[in-house]
mmCIF file of C-alpha atoms in Angstrom:
data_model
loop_
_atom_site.group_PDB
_atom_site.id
_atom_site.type_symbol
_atom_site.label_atom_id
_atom_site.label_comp_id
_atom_site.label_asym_id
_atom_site.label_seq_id
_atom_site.Cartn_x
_atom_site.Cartn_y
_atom_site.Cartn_z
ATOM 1 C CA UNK A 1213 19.711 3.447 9.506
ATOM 2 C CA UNK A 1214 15.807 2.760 8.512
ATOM 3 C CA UNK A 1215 13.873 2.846 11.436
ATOM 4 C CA UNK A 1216 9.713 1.834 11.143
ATOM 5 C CA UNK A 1217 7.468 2.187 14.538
ATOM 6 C CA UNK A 1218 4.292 1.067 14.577
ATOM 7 C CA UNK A 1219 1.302 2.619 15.853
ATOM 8 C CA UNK A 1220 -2.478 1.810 16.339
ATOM 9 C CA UNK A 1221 -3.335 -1.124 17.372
ATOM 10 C CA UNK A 1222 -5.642 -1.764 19.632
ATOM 11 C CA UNK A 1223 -8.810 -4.172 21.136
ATOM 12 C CA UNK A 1224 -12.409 -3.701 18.635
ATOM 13 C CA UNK A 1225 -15.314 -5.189 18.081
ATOM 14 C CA UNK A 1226 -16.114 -7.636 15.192
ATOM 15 C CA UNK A 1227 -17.172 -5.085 12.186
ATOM 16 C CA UNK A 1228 -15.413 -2.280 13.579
ATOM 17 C CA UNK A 1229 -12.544 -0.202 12.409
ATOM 18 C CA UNK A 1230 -8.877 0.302 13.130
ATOM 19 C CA UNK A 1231 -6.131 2.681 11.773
ATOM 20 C CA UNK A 1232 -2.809 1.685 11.749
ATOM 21 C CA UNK A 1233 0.122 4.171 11.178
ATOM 22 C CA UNK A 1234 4.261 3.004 10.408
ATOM 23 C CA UNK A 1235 6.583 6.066 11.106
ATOM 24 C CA UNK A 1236 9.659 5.614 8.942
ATOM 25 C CA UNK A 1237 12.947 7.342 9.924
ATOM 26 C CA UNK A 1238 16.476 7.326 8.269
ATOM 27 C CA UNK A 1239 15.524 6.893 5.017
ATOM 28 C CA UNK A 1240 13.259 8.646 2.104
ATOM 29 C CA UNK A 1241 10.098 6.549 1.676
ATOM 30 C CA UNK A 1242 9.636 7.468 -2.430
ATOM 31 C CA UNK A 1243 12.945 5.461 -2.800
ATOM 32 C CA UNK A 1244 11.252 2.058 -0.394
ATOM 33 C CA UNK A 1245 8.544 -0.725 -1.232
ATOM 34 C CA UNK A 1246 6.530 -0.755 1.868
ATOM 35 C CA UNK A 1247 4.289 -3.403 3.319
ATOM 36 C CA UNK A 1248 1.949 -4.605 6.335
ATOM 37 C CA UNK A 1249 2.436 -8.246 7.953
ATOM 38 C CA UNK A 1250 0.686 -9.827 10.595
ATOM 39 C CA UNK A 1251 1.462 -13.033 12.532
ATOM 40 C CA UNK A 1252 -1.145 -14.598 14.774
ATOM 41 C CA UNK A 1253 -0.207 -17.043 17.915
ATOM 42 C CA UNK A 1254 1.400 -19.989 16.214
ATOM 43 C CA UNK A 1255 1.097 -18.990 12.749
ATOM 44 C CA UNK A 1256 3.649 -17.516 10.099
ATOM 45 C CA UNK A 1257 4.325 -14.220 9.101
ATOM 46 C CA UNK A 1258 1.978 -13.549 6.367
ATOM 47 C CA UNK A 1259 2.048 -10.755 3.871
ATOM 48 C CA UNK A 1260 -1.415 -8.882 3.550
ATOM 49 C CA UNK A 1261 -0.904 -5.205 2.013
ATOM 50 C CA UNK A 1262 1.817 -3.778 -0.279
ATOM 51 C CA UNK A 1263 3.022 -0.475 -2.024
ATOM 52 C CA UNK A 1264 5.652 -0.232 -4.390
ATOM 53 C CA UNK A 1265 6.628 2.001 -7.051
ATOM 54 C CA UNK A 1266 6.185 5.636 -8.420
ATOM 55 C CA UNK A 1267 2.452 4.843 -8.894
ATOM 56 C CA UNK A 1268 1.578 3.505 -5.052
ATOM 57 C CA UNK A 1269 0.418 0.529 -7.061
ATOM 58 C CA UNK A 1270 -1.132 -1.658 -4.207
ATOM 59 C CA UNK A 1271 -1.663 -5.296 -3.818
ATOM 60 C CA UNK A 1272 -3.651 -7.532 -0.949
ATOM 61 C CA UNK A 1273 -3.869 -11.018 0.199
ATOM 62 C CA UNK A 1274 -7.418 -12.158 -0.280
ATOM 63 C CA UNK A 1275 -8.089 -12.715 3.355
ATOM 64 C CA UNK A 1276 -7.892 -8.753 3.319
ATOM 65 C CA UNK A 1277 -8.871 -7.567 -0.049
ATOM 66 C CA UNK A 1278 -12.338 -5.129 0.035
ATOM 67 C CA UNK A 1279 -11.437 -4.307 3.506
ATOM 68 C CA UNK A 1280 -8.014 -3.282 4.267
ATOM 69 C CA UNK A 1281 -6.361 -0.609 2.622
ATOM 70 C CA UNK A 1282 -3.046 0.432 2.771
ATOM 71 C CA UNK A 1283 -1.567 4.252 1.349
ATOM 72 C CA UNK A 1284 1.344 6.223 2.271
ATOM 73 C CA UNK A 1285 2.512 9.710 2.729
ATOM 74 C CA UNK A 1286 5.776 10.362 1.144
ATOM 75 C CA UNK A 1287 6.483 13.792 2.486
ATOM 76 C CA UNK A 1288 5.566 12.535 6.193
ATOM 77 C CA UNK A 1289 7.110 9.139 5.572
ATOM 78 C CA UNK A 1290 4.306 7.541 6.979
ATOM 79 C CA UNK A 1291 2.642 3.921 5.971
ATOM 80 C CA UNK A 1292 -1.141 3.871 6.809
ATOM 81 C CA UNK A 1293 -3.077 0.566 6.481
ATOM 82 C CA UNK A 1294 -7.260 1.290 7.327
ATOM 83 C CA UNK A 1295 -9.134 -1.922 8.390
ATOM 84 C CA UNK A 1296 -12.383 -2.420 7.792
ATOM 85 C CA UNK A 1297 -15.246 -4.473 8.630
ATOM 86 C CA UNK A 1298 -12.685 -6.343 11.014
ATOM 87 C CA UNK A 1299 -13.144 -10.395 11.840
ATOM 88 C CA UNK A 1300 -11.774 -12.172 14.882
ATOM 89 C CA UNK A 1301 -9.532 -13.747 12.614
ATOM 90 C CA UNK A 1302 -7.898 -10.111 11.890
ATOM 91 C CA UNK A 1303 -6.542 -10.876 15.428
ATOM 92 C CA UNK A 1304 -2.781 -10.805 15.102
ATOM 93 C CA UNK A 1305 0.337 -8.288 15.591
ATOM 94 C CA UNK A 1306 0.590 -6.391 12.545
ATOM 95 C CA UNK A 1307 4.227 -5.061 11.401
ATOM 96 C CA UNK A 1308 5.521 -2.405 8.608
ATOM 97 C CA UNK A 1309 8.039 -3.516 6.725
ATOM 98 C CA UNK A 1310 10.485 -1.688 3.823
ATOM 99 C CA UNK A 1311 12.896 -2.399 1.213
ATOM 100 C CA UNK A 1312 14.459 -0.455 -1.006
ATOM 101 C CA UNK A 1313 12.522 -0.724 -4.625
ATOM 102 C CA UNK A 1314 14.806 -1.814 -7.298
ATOM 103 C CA UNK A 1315 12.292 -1.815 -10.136
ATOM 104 C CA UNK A 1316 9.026 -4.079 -11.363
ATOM 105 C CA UNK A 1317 11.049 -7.256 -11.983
ATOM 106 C CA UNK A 1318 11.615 -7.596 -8.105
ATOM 107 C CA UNK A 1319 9.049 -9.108 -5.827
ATOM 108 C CA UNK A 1320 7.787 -7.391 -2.677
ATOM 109 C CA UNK A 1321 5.854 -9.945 -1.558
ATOM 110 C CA UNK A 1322 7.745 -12.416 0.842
ATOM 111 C CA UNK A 1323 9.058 -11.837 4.377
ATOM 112 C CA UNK A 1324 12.685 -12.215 2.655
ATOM 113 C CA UNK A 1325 12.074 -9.558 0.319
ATOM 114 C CA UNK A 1326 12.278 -6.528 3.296
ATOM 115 C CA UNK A 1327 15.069 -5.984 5.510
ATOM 116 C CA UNK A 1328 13.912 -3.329 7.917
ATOM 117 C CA UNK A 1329 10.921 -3.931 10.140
ATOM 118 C CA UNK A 1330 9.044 -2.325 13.103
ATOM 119 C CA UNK A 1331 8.140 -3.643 16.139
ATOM 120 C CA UNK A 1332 5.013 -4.333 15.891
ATOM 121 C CA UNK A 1333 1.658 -3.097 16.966
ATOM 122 C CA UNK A 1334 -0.825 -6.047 18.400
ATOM 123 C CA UNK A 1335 -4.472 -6.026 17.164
ATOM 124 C CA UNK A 1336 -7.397 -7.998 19.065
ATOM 125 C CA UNK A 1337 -10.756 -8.463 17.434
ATOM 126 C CA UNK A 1338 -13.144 -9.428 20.425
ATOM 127 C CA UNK A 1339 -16.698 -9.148 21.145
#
């Protein structure tokens, strides 16, 4: 049974940096797409970092690109995503996801698209 805990999270200042870490368990991350989501109060669940594939190829929403980065650790099946120059609006609780990749023509992209999720870790961006 996949199991993905989140860790990280945490209360920092506007510009400031935050390192989030997904602990995956019960599976064999080489084998998984893997992604970060957030969801702030009374929004949607919004994709914002993804890795899929043999070749970590990585994609970002645009509210994140140039300052988030997400990588992974195969051996440690671990999911990292680095946040950089954070905004309040970065304010939300941020999950790992995974799916099982079944080749380029599928999408990783959509909440719909992963079946196994963490818990969440929650992420303020206060002055």
């Amino acid at each position: 049974q996949v199991h993905l805990e989140e860790s990280g999270g945490g209360l920092v200042q506007p510009g400031g940096s935050l390192n989030l870490s997904c602990a995956g368990s019960g599976f064999t991350l080489k084998y998984y797409a893997a992604a970060w989501f957030r969801q702030a109060p009374g929004k949607e669940r919004e994709g914002i970092s993804f890795i899929v594939g043999n070749d970590d190829v990585t994609n970002y929403a645009d509210s994140v690109k140039g300052r988030f980065i997400i990588s992974r650790d195969n051996a440690k099946n671990m999911v990292y995503l680095q946040m950089n120059s954070l905004k309040v609006e970065d304010t939300a609780v941020y999950y790992c996801a995974a799916e099982r990749y079944r080749g380029p023509l599928f999408q990783y992209r959509q909440t719909t698209d992963f079946s196994s999720w963490g818990q969440g870790t929650q992420v303020i961006v206060s002055s």
